[in-house]
Coordinates of C-alpha atoms and ligand atoms in Angstrom, one line a residue:
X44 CA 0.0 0.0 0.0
X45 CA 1.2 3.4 -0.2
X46 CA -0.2 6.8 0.6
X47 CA -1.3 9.9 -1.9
X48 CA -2.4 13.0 -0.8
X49 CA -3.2 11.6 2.6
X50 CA -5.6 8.6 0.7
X51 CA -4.0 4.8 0.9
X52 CA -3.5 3.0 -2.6
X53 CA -2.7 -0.4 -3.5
X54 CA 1.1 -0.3 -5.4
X55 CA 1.1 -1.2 -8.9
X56 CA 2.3 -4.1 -8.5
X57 CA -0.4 -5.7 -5.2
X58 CA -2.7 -4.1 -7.9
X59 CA -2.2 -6.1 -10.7
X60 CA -1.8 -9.3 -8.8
X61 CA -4.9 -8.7 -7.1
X62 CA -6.6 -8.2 -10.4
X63 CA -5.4 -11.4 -11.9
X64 CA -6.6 -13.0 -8.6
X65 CA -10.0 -11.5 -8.6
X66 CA -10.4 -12.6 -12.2
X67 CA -9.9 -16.3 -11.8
X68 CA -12.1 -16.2 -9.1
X69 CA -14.6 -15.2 -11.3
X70 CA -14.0 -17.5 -14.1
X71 CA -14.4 -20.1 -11.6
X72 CA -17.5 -19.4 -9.8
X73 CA -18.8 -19.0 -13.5
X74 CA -19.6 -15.3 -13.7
X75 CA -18.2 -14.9 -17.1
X76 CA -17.8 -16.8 -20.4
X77 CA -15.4 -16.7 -22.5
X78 CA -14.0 -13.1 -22.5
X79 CA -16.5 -11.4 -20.7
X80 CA -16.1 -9.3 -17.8
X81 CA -13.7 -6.6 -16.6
X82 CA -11.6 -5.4 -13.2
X83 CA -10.1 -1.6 -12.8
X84 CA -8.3 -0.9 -9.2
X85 CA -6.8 2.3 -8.6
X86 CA -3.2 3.2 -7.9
X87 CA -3.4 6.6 -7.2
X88 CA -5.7 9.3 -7.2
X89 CA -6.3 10.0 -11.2
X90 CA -4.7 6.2 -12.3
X91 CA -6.0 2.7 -12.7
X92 CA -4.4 -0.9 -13.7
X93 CA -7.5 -2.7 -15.6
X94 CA -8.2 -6.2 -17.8
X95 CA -7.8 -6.3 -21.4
X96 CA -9.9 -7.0 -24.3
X97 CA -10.5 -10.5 -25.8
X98 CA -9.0 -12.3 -23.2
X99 CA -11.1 -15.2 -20.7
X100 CA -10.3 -13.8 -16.9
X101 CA -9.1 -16.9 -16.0
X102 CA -6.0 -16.9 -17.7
X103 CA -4.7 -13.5 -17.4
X104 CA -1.7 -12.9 -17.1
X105 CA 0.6 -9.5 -15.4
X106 CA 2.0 -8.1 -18.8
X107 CA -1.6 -8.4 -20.5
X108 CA -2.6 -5.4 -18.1
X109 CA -3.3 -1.9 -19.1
X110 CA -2.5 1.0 -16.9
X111 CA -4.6 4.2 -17.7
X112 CA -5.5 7.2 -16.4
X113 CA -8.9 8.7 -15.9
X114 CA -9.4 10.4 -19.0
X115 CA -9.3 6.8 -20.5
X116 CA -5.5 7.4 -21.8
X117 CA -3.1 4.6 -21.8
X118 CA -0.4 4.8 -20.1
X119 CA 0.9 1.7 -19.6
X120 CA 1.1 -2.0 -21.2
X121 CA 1.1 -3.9 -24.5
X122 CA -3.3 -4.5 -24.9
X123 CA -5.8 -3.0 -25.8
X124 CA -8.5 -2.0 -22.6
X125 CA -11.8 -3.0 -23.0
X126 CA -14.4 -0.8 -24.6
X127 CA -16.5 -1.7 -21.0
X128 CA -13.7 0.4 -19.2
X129 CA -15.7 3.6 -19.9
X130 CA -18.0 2.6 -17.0
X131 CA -15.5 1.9 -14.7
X132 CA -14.0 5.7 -15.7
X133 CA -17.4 7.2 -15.2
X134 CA -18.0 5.6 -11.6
X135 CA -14.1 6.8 -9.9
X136 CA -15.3 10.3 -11.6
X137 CA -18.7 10.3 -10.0
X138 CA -17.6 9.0 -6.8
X139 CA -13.8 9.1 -5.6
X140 CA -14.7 7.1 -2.5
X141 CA -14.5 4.2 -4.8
X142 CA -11.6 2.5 -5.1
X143 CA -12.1 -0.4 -7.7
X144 CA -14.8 -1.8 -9.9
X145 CA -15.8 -5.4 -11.0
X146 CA -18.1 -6.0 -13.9
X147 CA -19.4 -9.6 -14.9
X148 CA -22.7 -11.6 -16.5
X149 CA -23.5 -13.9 -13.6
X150 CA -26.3 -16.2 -14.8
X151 CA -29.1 -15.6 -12.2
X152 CA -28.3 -11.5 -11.3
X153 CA -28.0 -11.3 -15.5
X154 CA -31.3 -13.1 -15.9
X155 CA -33.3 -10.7 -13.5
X156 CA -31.2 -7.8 -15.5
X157 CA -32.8 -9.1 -18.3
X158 CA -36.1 -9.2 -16.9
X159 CA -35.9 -5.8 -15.6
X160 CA -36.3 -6.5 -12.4
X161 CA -34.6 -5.1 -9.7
X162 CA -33.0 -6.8 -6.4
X163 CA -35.3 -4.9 -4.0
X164 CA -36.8 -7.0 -1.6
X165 CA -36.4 -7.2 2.8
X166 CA -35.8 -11.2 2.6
X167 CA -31.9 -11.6 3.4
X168 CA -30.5 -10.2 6.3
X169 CA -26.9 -10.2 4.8
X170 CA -28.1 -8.4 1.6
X171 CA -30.0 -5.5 3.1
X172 CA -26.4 -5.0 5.3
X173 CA -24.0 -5.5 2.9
X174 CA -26.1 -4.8 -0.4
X175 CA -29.4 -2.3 0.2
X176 CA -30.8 -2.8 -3.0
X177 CA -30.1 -2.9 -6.5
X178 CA -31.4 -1.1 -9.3
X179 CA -31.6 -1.8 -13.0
X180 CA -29.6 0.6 -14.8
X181 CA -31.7 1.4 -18.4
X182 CA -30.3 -0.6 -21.5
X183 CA -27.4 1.1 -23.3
X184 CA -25.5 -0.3 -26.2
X185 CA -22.6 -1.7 -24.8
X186 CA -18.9 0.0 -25.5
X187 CA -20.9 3.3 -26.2
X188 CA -21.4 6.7 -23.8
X189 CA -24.6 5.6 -23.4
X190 CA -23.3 2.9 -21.1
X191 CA -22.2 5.1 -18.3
X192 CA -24.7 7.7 -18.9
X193 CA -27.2 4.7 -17.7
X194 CA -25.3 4.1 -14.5
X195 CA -24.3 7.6 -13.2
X196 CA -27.3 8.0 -11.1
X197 CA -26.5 5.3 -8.3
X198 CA -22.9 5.3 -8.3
X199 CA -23.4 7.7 -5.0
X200 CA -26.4 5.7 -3.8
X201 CA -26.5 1.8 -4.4
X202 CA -23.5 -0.5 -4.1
X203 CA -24.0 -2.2 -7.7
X204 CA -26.6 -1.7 -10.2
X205 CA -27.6 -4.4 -12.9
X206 CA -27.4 -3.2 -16.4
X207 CA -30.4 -4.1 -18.8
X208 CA -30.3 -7.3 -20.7
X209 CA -26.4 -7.1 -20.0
X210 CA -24.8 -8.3 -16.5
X211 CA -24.4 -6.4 -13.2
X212 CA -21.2 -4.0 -12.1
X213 CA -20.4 -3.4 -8.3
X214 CA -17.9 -1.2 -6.9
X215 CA -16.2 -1.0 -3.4
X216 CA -13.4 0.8 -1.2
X217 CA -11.3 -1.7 -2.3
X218 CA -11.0 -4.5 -4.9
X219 CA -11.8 -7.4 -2.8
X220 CA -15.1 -5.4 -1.5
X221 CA -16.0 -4.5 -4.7
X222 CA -15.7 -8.3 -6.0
X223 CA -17.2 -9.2 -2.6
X224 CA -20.4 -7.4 -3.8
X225 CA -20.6 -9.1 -7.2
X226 CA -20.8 -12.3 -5.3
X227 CA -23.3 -11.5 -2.6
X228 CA -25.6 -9.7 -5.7
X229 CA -25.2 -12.9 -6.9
X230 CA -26.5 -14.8 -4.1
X231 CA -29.2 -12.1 -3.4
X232 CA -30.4 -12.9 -6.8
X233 CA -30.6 -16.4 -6.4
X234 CA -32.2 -16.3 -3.3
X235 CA -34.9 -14.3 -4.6
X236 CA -35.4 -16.8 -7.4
X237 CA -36.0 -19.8 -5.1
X238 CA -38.0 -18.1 -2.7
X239 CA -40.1 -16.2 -5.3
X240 CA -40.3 -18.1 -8.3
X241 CA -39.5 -21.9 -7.0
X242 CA -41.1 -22.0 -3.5
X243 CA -43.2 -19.3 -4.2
X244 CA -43.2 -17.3 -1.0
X245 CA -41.5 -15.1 0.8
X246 CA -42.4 -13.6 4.2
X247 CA -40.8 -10.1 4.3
X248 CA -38.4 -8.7 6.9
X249 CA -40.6 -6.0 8.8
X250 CA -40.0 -2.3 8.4
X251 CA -38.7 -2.6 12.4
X252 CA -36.2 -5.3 11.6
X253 CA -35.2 -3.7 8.5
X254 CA -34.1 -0.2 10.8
X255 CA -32.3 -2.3 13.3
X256 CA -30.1 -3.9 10.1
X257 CA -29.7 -0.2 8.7
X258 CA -28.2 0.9 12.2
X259 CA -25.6 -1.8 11.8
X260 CA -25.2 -1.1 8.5
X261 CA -24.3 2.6 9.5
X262 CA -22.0 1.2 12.2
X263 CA -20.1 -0.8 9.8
X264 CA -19.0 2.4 7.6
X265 CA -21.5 1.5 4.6
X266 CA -23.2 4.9 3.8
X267 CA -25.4 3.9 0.8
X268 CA -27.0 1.2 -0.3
X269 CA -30.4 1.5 -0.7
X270 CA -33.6 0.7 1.6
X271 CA -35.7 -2.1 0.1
X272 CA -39.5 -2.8 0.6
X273 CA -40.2 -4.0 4.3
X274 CA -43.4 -5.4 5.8
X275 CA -45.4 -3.3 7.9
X276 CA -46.1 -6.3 10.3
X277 CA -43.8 -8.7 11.5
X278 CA -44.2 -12.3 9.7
X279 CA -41.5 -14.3 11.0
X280 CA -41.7 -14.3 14.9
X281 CA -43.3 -17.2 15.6
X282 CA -41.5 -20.7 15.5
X283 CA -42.4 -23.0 12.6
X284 CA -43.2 -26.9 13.5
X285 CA -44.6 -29.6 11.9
X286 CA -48.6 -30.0 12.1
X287 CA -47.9 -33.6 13.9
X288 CA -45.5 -31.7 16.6
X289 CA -48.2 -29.1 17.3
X290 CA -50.5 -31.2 18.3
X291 CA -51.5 -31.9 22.1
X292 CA -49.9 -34.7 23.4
X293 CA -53.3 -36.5 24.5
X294 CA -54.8 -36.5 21.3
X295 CA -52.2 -37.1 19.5
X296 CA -52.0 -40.1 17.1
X297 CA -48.7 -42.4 17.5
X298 CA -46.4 -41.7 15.0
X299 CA -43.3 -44.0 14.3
X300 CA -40.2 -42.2 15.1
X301 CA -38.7 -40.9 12.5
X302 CA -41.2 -41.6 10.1
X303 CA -43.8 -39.3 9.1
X304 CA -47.5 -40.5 8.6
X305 CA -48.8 -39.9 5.7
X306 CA -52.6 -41.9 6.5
X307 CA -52.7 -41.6 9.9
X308 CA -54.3 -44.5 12.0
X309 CA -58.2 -44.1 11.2
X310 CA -58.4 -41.9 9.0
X311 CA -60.2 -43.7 6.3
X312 CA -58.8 -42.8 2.5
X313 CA -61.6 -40.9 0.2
X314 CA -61.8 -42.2 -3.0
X315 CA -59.0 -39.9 -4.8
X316 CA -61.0 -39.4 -7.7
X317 CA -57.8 -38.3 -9.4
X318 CA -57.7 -40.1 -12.6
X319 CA -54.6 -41.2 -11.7
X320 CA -53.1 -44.6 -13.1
X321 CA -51.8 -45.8 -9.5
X322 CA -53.3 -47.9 -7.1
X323 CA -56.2 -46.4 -4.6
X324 CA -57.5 -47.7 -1.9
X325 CA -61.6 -47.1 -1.7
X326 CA -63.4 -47.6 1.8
X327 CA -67.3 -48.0 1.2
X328 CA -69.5 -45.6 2.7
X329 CA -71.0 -47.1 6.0
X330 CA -74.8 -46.5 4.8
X331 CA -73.6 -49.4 1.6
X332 CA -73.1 -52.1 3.5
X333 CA -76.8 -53.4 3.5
X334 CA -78.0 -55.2 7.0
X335 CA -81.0 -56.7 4.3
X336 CA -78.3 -59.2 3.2
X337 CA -76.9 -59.9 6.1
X338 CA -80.3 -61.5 7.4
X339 CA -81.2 -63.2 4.4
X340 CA -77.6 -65.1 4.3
X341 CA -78.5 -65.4 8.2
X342 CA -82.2 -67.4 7.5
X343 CA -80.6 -68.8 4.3
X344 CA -78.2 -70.4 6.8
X345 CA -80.4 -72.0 9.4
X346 CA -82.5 -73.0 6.6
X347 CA -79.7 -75.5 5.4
X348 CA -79.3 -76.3 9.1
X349 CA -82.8 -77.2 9.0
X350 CA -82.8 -79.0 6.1
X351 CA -79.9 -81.3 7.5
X352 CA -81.5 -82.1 10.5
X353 CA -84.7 -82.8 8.9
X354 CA -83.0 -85.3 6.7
X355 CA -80.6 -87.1 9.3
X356 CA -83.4 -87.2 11.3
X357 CA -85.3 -89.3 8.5
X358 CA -82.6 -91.3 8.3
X359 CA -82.3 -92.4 11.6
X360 CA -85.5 -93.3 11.7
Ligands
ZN553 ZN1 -20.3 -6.9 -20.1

């Protein structure tokens, strides 16, 4: 690290091997495919090493670097930047808190990008400290001015932002928090997907839990972020047991251990009515069984009994 004008930088060369660090990572967690993505860090106050163009992130290497200043002028290295860096430029401009910027495609954040859906809802605890929420930036051609004209707006408010029907970009105080937050915008994503589109349900941190995360959030240094949607009542403070569990032990039914009942002892089984090819099991209604029969089998019966006797008796005699 060094120090510039009373700010601390990483040196050129904890930069660069940071970058090529951060890039493998995510190559391997799948975040890009083949040359996708792109990392900036800064050095100093109006410089940045960054990745260059056409190459996988995985397999960088230190000389394939690009130093540059932030006008966008090379100052440094062999490659060609990527036409992407513009966005990185535009956030150290807008806010020169930020110390290095991560962009990527990760499948599920990219999908809800492409939806046009933000990541705005009070379900994770770790995401409304860590994350707030995150906005989608409008769709902008990528490699043109458009691109960081679409993102300017949050860089002082959110964390990240997801760019239409494109990826997501995070940035951070340093390179590892700014990679840190392309990963947990990642999860967040994912999260939402299972709990909203794959369970289906989501019971919503309440507007009083959500304040308590914010004041830790404060305490922890992170000044924006976003606030996302809370629940006006609280729908999680309650414990959450099985139907079997909650009943009273008296009138409970025994249940094998370990096991759980699925007909308990009875219960008689409804015709399913199903149309189903499997096997049911149908239990007649009590009024079918017909006592009539019953009585005629019963005089039937001691009619042959009758009819025995009478003849042994005849032969007897
Ligand atoms: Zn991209």
């Amino acid at each position: 690290m060094m120090t510039v004008q009373g700010k601390k930088y990483m040196s050129d060369f904890e930069a660069k091997k940071a970058i090529l660090d951060i890039g493998r990572r995510m190559y391997d967690k799948g975040f890009v495919a083949s040359n996708d993505g792109n990392i900036s860090c800064k050095v100093g106050p109006n410089t940045i090493w960054t990745t260059p163009t056409g190459v996988s992130k995985g397999f960088m290497t230190q000389d394939m670097l690009v130093k540059m200043d932030l006008n966008g002028k090379v100052l440094m290295g062999r490659w060609k930047p990527s036409s992407e860096v513009k966005m990185h430029l535009r956030v150290y401009k807008e806010n020169p808190d930020v110390q290095a910027v991560t962009h990527a495609h990760p499948l599920v954040a990219t999908s809800f990008a492409i939806a046009g859906i933000s990541l705005d809802a009070a379900v994770l605890t770790e995401a409304v400290l860590g994350l707030g929420s995150i906005p989608v930036a409008k769709y902008a051609t990528p490699g043109t001015d458009e691109v960081p004209d679409s993102i300017a707006p949050f860089v002082n408010t959110h964390n990240g932002v997801l760019l239409a029907n494109h990826g997501a970009l995070t940035w951070g105080k340093d390179i590892y928090q700014a990679f840190y937050r392309l990963e947990s915008i990642e999860y967040y994503a994912t999260i939402l997907m299972y709990t909203g589109n794959i369970i289906g349900r989501q019971n919503l941190l309440s507007c009083d839990q959500v304040n308590k995360l914010l004041d830790i959030r404060h305490k922890l240094g992170i000044t924006a972020g976003g606030i996302p949607p809370c629940a006006i009542e609280e729908t999680n403070m309650r414990d959450v047991v099985s139907a079997a569990d909650a009943r009273p032990a008296e009138t409970a039914a025994p249940v094998l251990k370990g096991v759980t009942s699925i007909v308990r002892p009875g219960e008689n089984l409804a015709p399913t009515g199903c149309g189903c090819t499997g096997v049911t099991r149908q239990v007649l209604p009590a009024e079918e069984v017909k006592p009539v029969q019953a009585e005629a089998l019963g005089k039937a019966k001691e009619e042959i009994i009758a009819e025995v006797v009478r003849r042994v008796t005849e032969q007897l005699n």
